[in-house]
PDB file of C-alpha atoms in Angstrom:
ATOM      1  CA  MET A  62     190.655  85.573  50.988  1.00 91.00           C
ATOM      2  CA  GLU A  63     189.111  84.380  54.236  1.00 97.00           C
ATOM      3  CA  TYR A  64     187.911  86.555  57.121  1.00 98.00           C
ATOM      4  CA  ARG A  65     187.549  85.695  60.779  1.00 97.00           C
ATOM      5  CA  GLU A  66     187.380  87.352  64.168  1.00 97.00           C
ATOM      6  CA  ILE A  67     190.679  88.361  65.699  1.00 97.00           C
ATOM      7  CA  ALA A  68     191.986  85.815  68.209  1.00 96.00           C
ATOM      8  CA  PRO A  69     194.379  86.566  71.103  1.00 94.00           C
ATOM      9  CA  ALA A  70     197.040  84.391  69.431  1.00 96.00           C
ATOM     10  CA  ASP A  71     197.029  86.785  66.444  1.00 97.00           C
ATOM     11  CA  LEU A  72     198.538  89.629  68.467  1.00 97.00           C
ATOM     12  CA  PRO A  73     202.246  89.093  67.601  1.00 97.00           C
ATOM     13  CA  GLU A  74     201.541  89.073  63.862  1.00 97.00           C
ATOM     14  CA  LEU A  75     199.131  92.023  64.108  1.00 98.00           C
ATOM     15  CA  VAL A  76     201.781  94.042  65.953  1.00 98.00           C
ATOM     16  CA  LYS A  77     204.247  93.473  63.101  1.00 97.00           C
ATOM     17  CA  ILE A  78     201.754  94.394  60.386  1.00 97.00           C
ATOM     18  CA  PHE A  79     200.562  97.460  62.323  1.00 98.00           C
ATOM     19  CA  ALA A  80     204.059  98.845  62.982  1.00 98.00           C
ATOM     20  CA  GLU A  81     205.246  98.148  59.430  1.00 97.00           C
ATOM     21  CA  THR A  82     202.187  99.835  57.938  1.00 95.00           C
ATOM     22  CA  PHE A  83     202.043 102.973  60.037  1.00 95.00           C
ATOM     23  CA  ASN A  84     205.808 103.490  60.068  1.00 97.00           C
ATOM     24  CA  SER A  85     205.566 103.721  56.252  1.00 95.00           C
ATOM     25  CA  GLY A  86     203.927 106.327  54.028  1.00 89.00           C
ATOM     26  CA  PRO A  87     201.725 108.227  54.062  1.00 89.00           C
ATOM     27  CA  TRP A  88     201.842 108.179  57.882  1.00 91.00           C
ATOM     28  CA  PHE A  89     205.566 107.859  58.712  1.00 95.00           C
ATOM     29  CA  GLU A  90     204.838 107.314  62.406  1.00 96.00           C
ATOM     30  CA  LYS A  91     207.336 105.860  64.863  1.00 98.00           C
ATOM     31  CA  TRP A  92     205.713 102.740  66.316  1.00 98.00           C
ATOM     32  CA  THR A  93     207.815 100.203  68.165  1.00 98.00           C
ATOM     33  CA  GLU A  94     206.647  96.650  68.719  1.00 97.00           C
ATOM     34  CA  LYS A  95     206.131  97.549  72.381  1.00 98.00           C
ATOM     35  CA  THR A  96     203.922 100.589  71.723  1.00 98.00           C
ATOM     36  CA  ALA A  97     202.001  98.798  68.954  1.00 98.00           C
ATOM     37  CA  GLU A  98     201.382  95.823  71.238  1.00 98.00           C
ATOM     38  CA  LYS A  99     200.156  98.104  74.011  1.00 98.00           C
ATOM     39  CA  ARG A 100     197.720  99.873  71.665  1.00 97.00           C
ATOM     40  CA  LEU A 101     196.358  96.718  70.045  1.00 98.00           C
ATOM     41  CA  SER A 102     196.131  94.869  73.382  1.00 97.00           C
ATOM     42  CA  HIS A 103     194.051  97.731  74.738  1.00 96.00           C
ATOM     43  CA  TYR A 104     191.499  97.306  71.965  1.00 96.00           C
ATOM     44  CA  LEU A 105     191.516  93.510  71.974  1.00 94.00           C
ATOM     45  CA  SER A 106     190.879  93.374  75.725  1.00 95.00           C
ATOM     46  CA  ASN A 107     187.991  95.838  75.503  1.00 95.00           C
ATOM     47  CA  GLU A 108     184.611  94.084  75.371  1.00 94.00           C
ATOM     48  CA  SER A 109     183.151  96.832  73.173  1.00 95.00           C
ATOM     49  CA  CYS A 110     185.783  96.262  70.472  1.00 96.00           C
ATOM     50  CA  VAL A 111     185.288  93.940  67.528  1.00 97.00           C
ATOM     51  CA  GLY A 112     187.845  92.996  64.939  1.00 97.00           C
ATOM     52  CA  ILE A 113     188.522  90.866  61.912  1.00 98.00           C
ATOM     53  CA  VAL A 114     191.591  89.644  60.104  1.00 98.00           C
ATOM     54  CA  ALA A 115     191.956  88.821  56.424  1.00 98.00           C
ATOM     55  CA  GLU A 116     193.913  85.656  55.737  1.00 97.00           C
ATOM     56  CA  ASP A 117     195.478  84.443  52.536  1.00 95.00           C
ATOM     57  CA  GLY A 118     195.936  80.766  53.262  1.00 93.00           C
ATOM     58  CA  SER A 119     197.262  80.707  56.809  1.00 91.00           C
ATOM     59  CA  LYS A 120     198.912  84.152  56.622  1.00 96.00           C
ATOM     60  CA  ILE A 121     197.280  87.253  58.108  1.00 98.00           C
ATOM     61  CA  VAL A 122     197.392  90.028  55.523  1.00 98.00           C
ATOM     62  CA  GLY A 123     195.205  92.678  57.167  1.00 98.00           C
ATOM     63  CA  MET A 124     193.196  93.664  60.214  1.00 98.00           C
ATOM     64  CA  LEU A 125     190.335  95.965  61.108  1.00 98.00           C
ATOM     65  CA  ILE A 126     189.333  96.850  64.682  1.00 98.00           C
ATOM     66  CA  GLY A 127     186.256  98.852  65.616  1.00 97.00           C
ATOM     67  CA  GLU A 128     184.715  99.980  68.879  1.00 97.00           C
ATOM     68  CA  GLU A 129     180.958  99.810  69.346  1.00 97.00           C
ATOM     69  CA  GLU A 130     179.219 102.448  71.438  1.00 96.00           C
ATOM     70  CA  GLN A 131     175.650 103.001  72.524  1.00 96.00           C
ATOM     71  CA  TYR A 132     174.256 106.262  71.181  1.00 93.00           C
ATOM     72  CA  TYR A 133     170.807 107.717  71.825  1.00 95.00           C
ATOM     73  CA  ASP A 134     169.371 106.139  68.675  1.00 93.00           C
ATOM     74  CA  GLY A 135     171.276 102.874  68.501  1.00 95.00           C
ATOM     75  CA  ILE A 136     174.709 101.331  68.398  1.00 96.00           C
ATOM     76  CA  VAL A 137     177.448 103.030  66.390  1.00 96.00           C
ATOM     77  CA  CYS A 138     180.912 101.749  65.585  1.00 96.00           C
ATOM     78  CA  ALA A 139     184.132 103.729  65.260  1.00 94.00           C
ATOM     79  CA  ILE A 140     186.931 102.109  63.298  1.00 95.00           C
ATOM     80  CA  LYS A 141     190.009 102.395  65.497  1.00 96.00           C
ATOM     81  CA  GLU A 142     192.676 100.565  63.506  1.00 96.00           C
ATOM     82  CA  PHE A 143     192.744  99.246  59.968  1.00 96.00           C
ATOM     83  CA  CYS A 144     195.663  98.142  57.848  1.00 96.00           C
ATOM     84  CA  VAL A 145     196.763  95.786  55.101  1.00 97.00           C
ATOM     85  CA  LYS A 146     200.329  94.511  54.695  1.00 97.00           C
ATOM     86  CA  ASN A 147     202.300  97.063  52.710  1.00 94.00           C
ATOM     87  CA  SER A 148     203.320  94.568  50.032  1.00 94.00           C
ATOM     88  CA  LEU A 149     199.650  93.803  49.309  1.00 95.00           C
ATOM     89  CA  ARG A 150     198.113  97.290  49.358  1.00 93.00           C
ATOM     90  CA  GLY A 151     196.302  98.426  46.227  1.00 91.00           C
ATOM     91  CA  ARG A 152     194.907  94.971  45.409  1.00 94.00           C
ATOM     92  CA  GLY A 153     191.375  95.425  46.767  1.00 95.00           C
ATOM     93  CA  ILE A 154     192.016  93.629  50.068  1.00 97.00           C
ATOM     94  CA  GLY A 155     191.196  96.723  52.127  1.00 95.00           C
ATOM     95  CA  SER A 156     187.933  97.401  50.311  1.00 95.00           C
ATOM     96  CA  ALA A 157     186.921  93.755  50.694  1.00 97.00           C
ATOM     97  CA  MET A 158     187.745  93.917  54.424  1.00 97.00           C
ATOM     98  CA  VAL A 159     185.625  97.056  54.849  1.00 96.00           C
ATOM     99  CA  ARG A 160     182.666  95.341  53.129  1.00 97.00           C
ATOM    100  CA  GLU A 161     183.051  92.236  55.318  1.00 98.00           C
ATOM    101  CA  PHE A 162     183.278  94.353  58.478  1.00 97.00           C
ATOM    102  CA  GLU A 163     180.177  96.332  57.436  1.00 96.00           C
ATOM    103  CA  ARG A 164     178.271  93.100  56.801  1.00 97.00           C
ATOM    104  CA  ARG A 165     179.170  91.764  60.243  1.00 98.00           C
ATOM    105  CA  GLU A 166     178.333  95.041  61.978  1.00 97.00           C
ATOM    106  CA  MET A 167     174.947  95.289  60.236  1.00 96.00           C
ATOM    107  CA  ALA A 168     174.184  91.755  61.447  1.00 97.00           C
ATOM    108  CA  ARG A 169     175.007  92.924  64.988  1.00 95.00           C
ATOM    109  CA  GLY A 170     172.529  95.808  64.701  1.00 96.00           C
ATOM    110  CA  VAL A 171     175.070  98.607  64.298  1.00 97.00           C
ATOM    111  CA  ARG A 172     173.470 101.632  62.613  1.00 95.00           C
ATOM    112  CA  SER A 173     176.580 103.503  61.435  1.00 94.00           C
ATOM    113  CA  ILE A 174     180.353 103.265  61.125  1.00 95.00           C
ATOM    114  CA  SER A 175     182.697 106.217  61.431  1.00 91.00           C
ATOM    115  CA  PHE A 176     186.447 106.825  61.750  1.00 87.00           C
ATOM    116  CA  TYR A 177     189.230 109.383  61.686  1.00 85.00           C
ATOM    117  CA  THR A 178     191.483 109.348  58.659  1.00 84.00           C
ATOM    118  CA  THR A 179     194.098 111.398  56.879  1.00 82.00           C
ATOM    119  CA  GLU A 180     193.370 113.527  53.839  1.00 82.00           C
ATOM    120  CA  GLU A 181     195.620 111.176  51.855  1.00 84.00           C
ATOM    121  CA  ASP A 182     193.275 108.274  52.638  1.00 84.00           C
ATOM    122  CA  GLU A 183     190.000 110.129  52.045  1.00 85.00           C
ATOM    123  CA  HIS A 184     189.708 108.780  48.473  1.00 85.00           C
ATOM    124  CA  PHE A 185     189.838 105.168  49.729  1.00 89.00           C
ATOM    125  CA  TYR A 186     186.865 105.666  52.029  1.00 86.00           C
ATOM    126  CA  ALA A 187     184.950 107.763  49.496  1.00 88.00           C
ATOM    127  CA  LYS A 188     185.181 104.975  46.912  1.00 91.00           C
ATOM    128  CA  ASN A 189     183.787 102.632  49.579  1.00 90.00           C
ATOM    129  CA  GLY A 190     180.708 104.831  50.100  1.00 89.00           C
ATOM    130  CA  TYR A 191     181.787 106.971  53.064  1.00 88.00           C
ATOM    131  CA  THR A 192     181.216 110.733  53.213  1.00 89.00           C
ATOM    132  CA  LYS A 193     182.446 113.544  55.434  1.00 86.00           C
ATOM    133  CA  SER A 194     180.279 114.157  58.491  1.00 84.00           C
ATOM    134  CA  ASP A 195     178.359 117.432  58.264  1.00 81.00           C
ATOM    135  CA  GLY A 196     179.209 119.863  61.015  1.00 78.00           C
ATOM    136  CA  MET A 197     181.846 117.663  62.649  1.00 78.00           C
ATOM    137  CA  ILE A 198     185.508 118.560  62.924  1.00 79.00           C
ATOM    138  CA  ILE A 199     188.429 117.108  64.833  1.00 79.00           C
ATOM    139  CA  MET A 200     190.000 119.382  67.408  1.00 81.00           C
ATOM    140  CA  GLY A 201     193.046 118.705  69.550  1.00 82.00           C
ATOM    141  CA  LYS A 202     195.530 120.259  71.918  1.00 85.00           C
ATOM    142  CA  GLU A 203     199.149 119.246  72.363  1.00 90.00           C
ATOM    143  CA  MET A 204     200.051 118.664  76.016  1.00 93.00           C
TER     144      MET A 204
END
């Protein structure tokens, strides 16, 4: 498996992988190519966002996008989007991508990485060394 920074030319393939992944379980969302492209384009055009793809030969098999932010005590990164092709999930590709992303972010001086996830995915992040944030909860309001 090879890893590299996301390039603008990757967008069409990333859109397909993103929609296929999140329209499947455990999420069962309703992404179209248009809405997925709009979301991913937003991140890829944002100078504070960083991303990598995993390639098997010349085929993209996964992506991870994070957004770096200045905090009072250093730079933090929030993972915004992360997925591996459905047919390849469960083979360690995601864990390897997380480790590669962490390595790159540490080299950039990032002091922590955080993200929102579902309860179904909590075990994946826990096995990769992540813990729940003390005192933090997610709140929302439907509009």
